[in-house]
Structure formats: C-alpha cells, structure tokens
C-alpha cells in the first residue's frame, strides 16, 4: 500500500556532495516524522537525520553542519543534502517515515529499499 523510493546515491570523491531523495506513495492519509538512516558494512544501522511534519530537524553529531534534511509535504518527499562528504559517510542510506493510511489511521514505520553512497578518490 505504501512505498518509499529513494534515489540520488552514487560515487563521490571526498569533499563532494550528493542529494538523496525519498518519495512516499500509496494510500497515504498523513506523514509524521521522516528521516534518514545509514548502515555501513559490518556496522549497525544508525540515525542520520530526522524532520517532523512541522519542519523541526535533528541530526547525528557526525553529520551536523554538513548534512541538511528537508521535506516537501505536498510531494510526500524527504531530501538529504550531503556536503563535505567523508569516506566514513559511505554506507547504504535508508529513508524512514511514520505514515498513516486511510485504512490504518494509527500509522506505522515504513522503510525504503536503500541507496548506496560511496565516498572514494
């Protein structure tokens, strides 16, 4: 019923930038918090950034000042602008959103399929 589709990953040199997008589609009634997580090989998935429906943001200390999360509520889309990328930012990035549908007004967490970010010279 609900899908989150990420795009924008790829290979970038250290110091470079990438912009990730995640569009939610389906029988959506409302979307609460949206966020980005990442998982590097051999490591646990970690929170990168979140944004509330009202635009309040939060960031992991490791990305503060370099990454910016934003959302377009009309398009049900969340973005992650990543600047000054470092090799340690390389990971699979996953979109997350708490979504209520017309059939499930309580809502649940939904995840995208992930998009790979590689940072290497």
Short mmCIF file of N, CA and C in Angstrom, two decimals:
data_model
loop_
_atom_site.label_atom_id
_atom_site.label_comp_id
_atom_site.label_asym_id
_atom_site.label_seq_id
_atom_site.Cartn_x
_atom_site.Cartn_y
_atom_site.Cartn_z
N UNK A 1 0.80 -1.21 0.00
CA UNK A 1 0.00 0.00 0.00
C UNK A 1 0.83 1.26 0.00
N UNK A 2 1.89 1.27 0.81
CA UNK A 2 2.78 2.41 0.90
C UNK A 2 4.16 2.01 0.44
N UNK A 3 4.75 2.86 -0.37
CA UNK A 3 6.11 2.62 -0.83
C UNK A 3 6.96 3.86 -0.58
N UNK A 4 8.21 3.63 -0.18
CA UNK A 4 9.21 4.69 -0.10
C UNK A 4 10.29 4.35 -1.11
N UNK A 5 10.55 5.27 -2.01
CA UNK A 5 11.53 5.01 -3.06
C UNK A 5 12.62 6.07 -2.98
N UNK A 6 13.85 5.60 -2.71
CA UNK A 6 14.99 6.51 -2.62
C UNK A 6 15.69 6.63 -3.96
N UNK A 7 16.38 7.74 -4.12
CA UNK A 7 17.21 7.96 -5.29
C UNK A 7 18.30 8.94 -4.94
N UNK A 8 19.33 8.99 -5.78
CA UNK A 8 20.37 10.00 -5.60
C UNK A 8 21.70 9.49 -5.09
N UNK A 9 21.78 8.22 -4.75
CA UNK A 9 23.06 7.69 -4.29
C UNK A 9 24.05 7.57 -5.43
N UNK A 10 25.28 7.25 -5.06
CA UNK A 10 26.31 7.09 -6.09
C UNK A 10 27.69 7.23 -5.51
N UNK A 11 28.65 7.37 -6.41
CA UNK A 11 30.06 7.51 -6.04
C UNK A 11 30.45 8.98 -6.09
N UNK A 12 31.11 9.44 -5.05
CA UNK A 12 31.56 10.83 -4.99
C UNK A 12 32.92 10.87 -4.34
N UNK A 13 33.72 11.84 -4.71
CA UNK A 13 35.03 12.00 -4.11
C UNK A 13 34.92 12.65 -2.74
N UNK A 14 35.88 12.41 -1.87
CA UNK A 14 35.87 13.11 -0.56
C UNK A 14 35.78 14.62 -0.77
N UNK A 15 34.93 15.25 0.04
CA UNK A 15 34.70 16.67 -0.10
C UNK A 15 33.56 17.02 -1.03
N UNK A 16 33.06 16.04 -1.74
CA UNK A 16 31.99 16.27 -2.69
C UNK A 16 30.62 16.28 -2.04
N UNK A 17 29.59 16.39 -2.89
CA UNK A 17 28.22 16.49 -2.41
C UNK A 17 27.31 15.52 -3.15
N UNK A 18 26.27 15.12 -2.47
CA UNK A 18 25.20 14.32 -3.07
C UNK A 18 23.89 14.76 -2.45
N UNK A 19 22.81 14.59 -3.20
CA UNK A 19 21.48 14.86 -2.68
C UNK A 19 20.62 13.63 -2.84
N UNK A 20 20.16 13.11 -1.72
CA UNK A 20 19.27 11.95 -1.72
C UNK A 20 17.83 12.42 -1.67
N UNK A 21 16.98 11.67 -2.35
CA UNK A 21 15.54 11.95 -2.31
C UNK A 21 14.81 10.68 -1.94
N UNK A 22 13.67 10.85 -1.30
CA UNK A 22 12.83 9.70 -0.95
C UNK A 22 11.37 10.13 -1.08
N UNK A 23 10.67 9.48 -1.99
CA UNK A 23 9.28 9.81 -2.24
C UNK A 23 8.37 8.71 -1.70
N UNK A 24 7.39 9.12 -0.95
CA UNK A 24 6.40 8.18 -0.42
C UNK A 24 5.17 8.20 -1.32
N UNK A 25 4.64 7.02 -1.57
CA UNK A 25 3.45 6.93 -2.41
C UNK A 25 2.52 5.85 -1.86
N UNK A 26 1.27 5.92 -2.28
CA UNK A 26 0.30 4.93 -1.82
C UNK A 26 -0.91 5.60 -1.23
N UNK A 27 -1.62 4.86 -0.44
CA UNK A 27 -2.88 5.31 0.14
C UNK A 27 -2.60 6.09 1.44
N UNK A 28 -1.94 7.22 1.29
CA UNK A 28 -1.42 7.97 2.44
C UNK A 28 -2.45 8.96 2.98
N UNK A 29 -2.66 8.88 4.29
CA UNK A 29 -3.52 9.85 4.96
C UNK A 29 -2.68 10.99 5.52
N UNK A 30 -1.57 10.62 6.19
CA UNK A 30 -0.69 11.64 6.74
C UNK A 30 0.70 11.04 6.96
N UNK A 31 1.70 11.92 6.99
CA UNK A 31 3.07 11.50 7.28
C UNK A 31 3.58 12.32 8.45
N UNK A 32 4.06 11.64 9.47
CA UNK A 32 4.60 12.34 10.64
C UNK A 32 6.09 12.54 10.42
N UNK A 33 6.91 11.96 11.27
CA UNK A 33 8.35 12.14 11.15
C UNK A 33 8.89 11.38 9.94
N UNK A 34 9.81 12.02 9.24
CA UNK A 34 10.57 11.37 8.17
C UNK A 34 12.05 11.47 8.53
N UNK A 35 12.81 10.49 8.06
CA UNK A 35 14.21 10.53 8.42
C UNK A 35 15.08 9.70 7.51
N UNK A 36 16.36 9.84 7.73
CA UNK A 36 17.36 9.06 7.01
C UNK A 36 18.23 8.31 8.02
N UNK A 37 18.49 7.06 7.70
CA UNK A 37 19.39 6.22 8.46
C UNK A 37 20.45 5.71 7.49
N UNK A 38 21.53 5.20 8.05
CA UNK A 38 22.56 4.61 7.20
C UNK A 38 23.17 3.39 7.88
N UNK A 39 23.67 2.51 7.06
CA UNK A 39 24.31 1.30 7.56
C UNK A 39 25.52 0.99 6.71
N UNK A 40 26.67 1.03 7.36
CA UNK A 40 27.92 0.68 6.68
C UNK A 40 28.17 -0.81 6.87
N UNK A 41 28.97 -1.42 6.00
CA UNK A 41 29.25 -2.85 6.12
C UNK A 41 29.81 -3.20 7.50
N UNK A 42 29.22 -4.20 8.13
CA UNK A 42 29.69 -4.65 9.42
C UNK A 42 29.28 -3.79 10.59
N UNK A 43 28.47 -2.78 10.33
CA UNK A 43 28.03 -1.88 11.41
C UNK A 43 26.51 -1.88 11.53
N UNK A 44 26.05 -1.40 12.68
CA UNK A 44 24.62 -1.30 12.89
C UNK A 44 24.06 -0.08 12.15
N UNK A 45 22.79 -0.18 11.85
CA UNK A 45 22.11 0.96 11.22
C UNK A 45 22.07 2.10 12.23
N UNK A 46 22.35 3.31 11.77
CA UNK A 46 22.37 4.47 12.66
C UNK A 46 21.53 5.60 12.09
N UNK A 47 21.00 6.39 13.00
CA UNK A 47 20.21 7.55 12.60
C UNK A 47 21.12 8.64 12.05
N UNK A 48 20.72 9.23 10.95
CA UNK A 48 21.46 10.34 10.37
C UNK A 48 20.75 11.67 10.63
N UNK A 49 19.48 11.73 10.28
CA UNK A 49 18.74 12.98 10.44
C UNK A 49 17.25 12.69 10.41
N UNK A 50 16.48 13.55 11.10
CA UNK A 50 15.03 13.45 11.09
C UNK A 50 14.41 14.82 10.89
N UNK A 51 13.18 14.80 10.42
CA UNK A 51 12.44 16.05 10.26
C UNK A 51 10.97 15.78 10.55
N UNK A 52 10.38 16.62 11.38
CA UNK A 52 8.98 16.46 11.73
C UNK A 52 8.10 17.04 10.63
N UNK A 53 6.81 16.80 10.75
CA UNK A 53 5.88 17.34 9.76
C UNK A 53 5.89 18.86 9.77
N UNK A 54 6.27 19.43 10.90
CA UNK A 54 6.34 20.88 11.01
C UNK A 54 7.68 21.47 10.64
N UNK A 55 8.63 20.60 10.32
CA UNK A 55 9.93 21.08 9.87
C UNK A 55 11.03 21.09 10.90
N UNK A 56 10.74 20.58 12.11
CA UNK A 56 11.79 20.53 13.12
C UNK A 56 12.77 19.44 12.74
N UNK A 57 14.06 19.74 12.80
CA UNK A 57 15.08 18.80 12.38
C UNK A 57 15.98 18.35 13.52
N UNK A 58 16.60 17.20 13.32
CA UNK A 58 17.58 16.68 14.25
C UNK A 58 18.66 15.93 13.48
N UNK A 59 19.88 15.99 13.97
CA UNK A 59 21.00 15.39 13.26
C UNK A 59 21.90 14.60 14.19
N UNK A 60 22.52 13.57 13.63
CA UNK A 60 23.59 12.90 14.33
C UNK A 60 24.77 13.86 14.42
N UNK A 61 25.52 13.77 15.51
CA UNK A 61 26.65 14.68 15.70
C UNK A 61 27.65 14.58 14.54
N UNK A 62 27.78 13.39 14.00
CA UNK A 62 28.78 13.16 12.96
C UNK A 62 28.47 13.89 11.65
N UNK A 63 27.23 14.33 11.47
CA UNK A 63 26.86 14.98 10.21
C UNK A 63 26.43 16.43 10.38
N UNK A 64 26.36 16.90 11.62
CA UNK A 64 25.93 18.28 11.85
C UNK A 64 26.84 19.26 11.13
N UNK A 65 26.21 20.22 10.48
CA UNK A 65 26.97 21.22 9.74
C UNK A 65 27.33 20.81 8.34
N UNK A 66 27.15 19.53 8.01
CA UNK A 66 27.49 19.05 6.67
C UNK A 66 26.25 18.57 5.91
N UNK A 67 25.31 17.97 6.63
CA UNK A 67 24.11 17.42 6.01
C UNK A 67 22.91 18.29 6.36
N UNK A 68 21.97 18.38 5.43
CA UNK A 68 20.74 19.11 5.66
C UNK A 68 19.55 18.26 5.20
N UNK A 69 18.61 18.05 6.12
CA UNK A 69 17.40 17.32 5.78
C UNK A 69 16.28 18.33 5.53
N UNK A 70 15.46 18.04 4.55
CA UNK A 70 14.30 18.90 4.25
C UNK A 70 13.19 18.02 3.70
N UNK A 71 12.00 18.59 3.60
CA UNK A 71 10.89 17.81 3.08
C UNK A 71 9.94 18.71 2.32
N UNK A 72 9.25 18.10 1.37
CA UNK A 72 8.19 18.78 0.63
C UNK A 72 6.91 18.02 0.94
N UNK A 73 6.11 18.54 1.81
CA UNK A 73 4.91 17.82 2.25
C UNK A 73 3.91 17.63 1.10
N UNK A 74 3.88 18.55 0.17
CA UNK A 74 2.96 18.42 -0.95
C UNK A 74 3.34 17.25 -1.86
N UNK A 75 4.61 16.92 -1.87
CA UNK A 75 5.10 15.82 -2.71
C UNK A 75 5.39 14.56 -1.90
N UNK A 76 5.14 14.60 -0.58
CA UNK A 76 5.45 13.45 0.28
C UNK A 76 6.89 13.00 0.09
N UNK A 77 7.78 13.94 0.03
CA UNK A 77 9.18 13.65 -0.27
C UNK A 77 10.10 14.27 0.77
N UNK A 78 11.13 13.51 1.12
CA UNK A 78 12.16 14.00 2.03
C UNK A 78 13.48 13.96 1.30
N UNK A 79 14.32 14.93 1.61
CA UNK A 79 15.62 15.06 0.95
C UNK A 79 16.73 15.05 1.99
N UNK A 80 17.92 14.67 1.54
CA UNK A 80 19.10 14.78 2.37
C UNK A 80 20.22 15.35 1.51
N UNK A 81 20.56 16.59 1.77
CA UNK A 81 21.68 17.22 1.09
C UNK A 81 22.93 16.93 1.88
N UNK A 82 23.88 16.28 1.24
CA UNK A 82 25.11 15.87 1.92
C UNK A 82 26.28 16.61 1.29
N UNK A 83 26.93 17.43 2.08
CA UNK A 83 28.08 18.19 1.63
C UNK A 83 29.33 17.76 2.39
N UNK A 84 30.47 18.12 1.86
CA UNK A 84 31.76 17.80 2.51
C UNK A 84 31.82 16.34 2.92
N UNK A 85 31.48 15.47 2.00
CA UNK A 85 31.42 14.04 2.30
C UNK A 85 32.78 13.49 2.64
N UNK A 86 32.78 12.57 3.58
CA UNK A 86 33.99 11.91 4.05
C UNK A 86 33.90 10.42 3.74
N UNK A 87 35.03 9.74 3.67
CA UNK A 87 34.98 8.28 3.43
C UNK A 87 34.12 7.55 4.46
N UNK A 88 34.09 8.04 5.69
CA UNK A 88 33.29 7.38 6.72
C UNK A 88 31.79 7.60 6.55
N UNK A 89 31.38 8.44 5.61
CA UNK A 89 29.96 8.61 5.31
C UNK A 89 29.46 7.52 4.35
N UNK A 90 30.36 6.76 3.78
CA UNK A 90 29.96 5.71 2.84
C UNK A 90 29.10 4.67 3.55
N UNK A 91 27.97 4.38 2.98
CA UNK A 91 27.03 3.44 3.60
C UNK A 91 25.82 3.29 2.67
N UNK A 92 24.97 2.36 3.03
CA UNK A 92 23.64 2.30 2.43
C UNK A 92 22.74 3.23 3.23
N UNK A 93 22.07 4.12 2.55
CA UNK A 93 21.20 5.10 3.20
C UNK A 93 19.75 4.70 3.01
N UNK A 94 19.02 4.70 4.11
CA UNK A 94 17.62 4.26 4.11
C UNK A 94 16.71 5.40 4.55
N UNK A 95 15.64 5.54 3.82
CA UNK A 95 14.60 6.50 4.17
C UNK A 95 13.60 5.83 5.12
N UNK A 96 13.13 6.59 6.07
CA UNK A 96 12.15 6.10 7.03
C UNK A 96 11.05 7.14 7.19
N UNK A 97 9.83 6.67 7.36
CA UNK A 97 8.72 7.61 7.59
C UNK A 97 7.63 6.93 8.39
N UNK A 98 7.02 7.70 9.27
CA UNK A 98 5.87 7.19 10.03
C UNK A 98 4.62 7.67 9.30
N UNK A 99 3.90 6.71 8.73
CA UNK A 99 2.81 7.03 7.81
C UNK A 99 1.51 6.40 8.26
N UNK A 100 0.48 7.21 8.24
CA UNK A 100 -0.88 6.71 8.46
C UNK A 100 -1.58 6.63 7.11
N UNK A 101 -2.28 5.55 6.90
CA UNK A 101 -3.06 5.40 5.67
C UNK A 101 -4.53 5.59 5.98
N UNK A 102 -5.36 5.62 4.96
CA UNK A 102 -6.80 5.76 5.17
C UNK A 102 -7.37 4.52 5.85
N UNK A 103 -6.70 3.39 5.69
CA UNK A 103 -7.17 2.17 6.36
C UNK A 103 -6.53 1.98 7.73
N UNK A 104 -5.38 2.61 7.95
CA UNK A 104 -4.66 2.45 9.20
C UNK A 104 -4.33 3.85 9.72
N UNK A 105 -5.26 4.45 10.40
CA UNK A 105 -5.08 5.83 10.86
C UNK A 105 -4.07 5.92 12.00
N UNK A 106 -3.78 4.78 12.66
CA UNK A 106 -2.77 4.81 13.72
C UNK A 106 -1.38 5.00 13.13
N UNK A 107 -1.10 4.33 12.02
CA UNK A 107 0.17 4.51 11.33
C UNK A 107 1.24 3.51 11.73
N UNK A 108 2.23 3.42 10.88
CA UNK A 108 3.37 2.54 11.13
C UNK A 108 4.61 3.12 10.51
N UNK A 109 5.75 2.57 10.91
CA UNK A 109 7.03 2.92 10.29
C UNK A 109 7.14 2.21 8.95
N UNK A 110 7.61 2.94 7.98
CA UNK A 110 7.89 2.36 6.67
C UNK A 110 9.35 2.68 6.31
N UNK A 111 9.95 1.76 5.53
CA UNK A 111 11.34 1.91 5.13
C UNK A 111 11.46 1.81 3.62
N UNK A 112 12.41 2.56 3.08
CA UNK A 112 12.76 2.42 1.69
C UNK A 112 13.72 1.25 1.50
N UNK A 113 14.08 1.00 0.26
CA UNK A 113 14.92 -0.15 -0.06
C UNK A 113 16.40 0.16 0.10
N UNK A 114 16.74 1.42 0.25
CA UNK A 114 18.13 1.81 0.44
C UNK A 114 18.78 2.28 -0.84
N UNK A 115 19.71 3.21 -0.68
CA UNK A 115 20.50 3.68 -1.81
C UNK A 115 21.95 3.79 -1.34
N UNK A 116 22.86 3.36 -2.18
CA UNK A 116 24.25 3.27 -1.77
C UNK A 116 24.99 4.57 -2.03
N UNK A 117 25.76 4.96 -1.03
CA UNK A 117 26.63 6.13 -1.16
C UNK A 117 28.07 5.66 -0.96
N UNK A 118 28.89 5.91 -1.96
CA UNK A 118 30.30 5.56 -1.91
C UNK A 118 31.12 6.85 -1.93
N UNK A 119 32.09 6.95 -1.04
CA UNK A 119 32.94 8.14 -0.98
C UNK A 119 34.38 7.66 -1.10
N UNK A 120 34.95 7.94 -2.25
CA UNK A 120 36.29 7.44 -2.51
C UNK A 120 36.95 8.26 -3.60
N UNK A 121 38.27 8.39 -3.49
CA UNK A 121 39.01 9.08 -4.53
C UNK A 121 39.52 8.10 -5.58
#
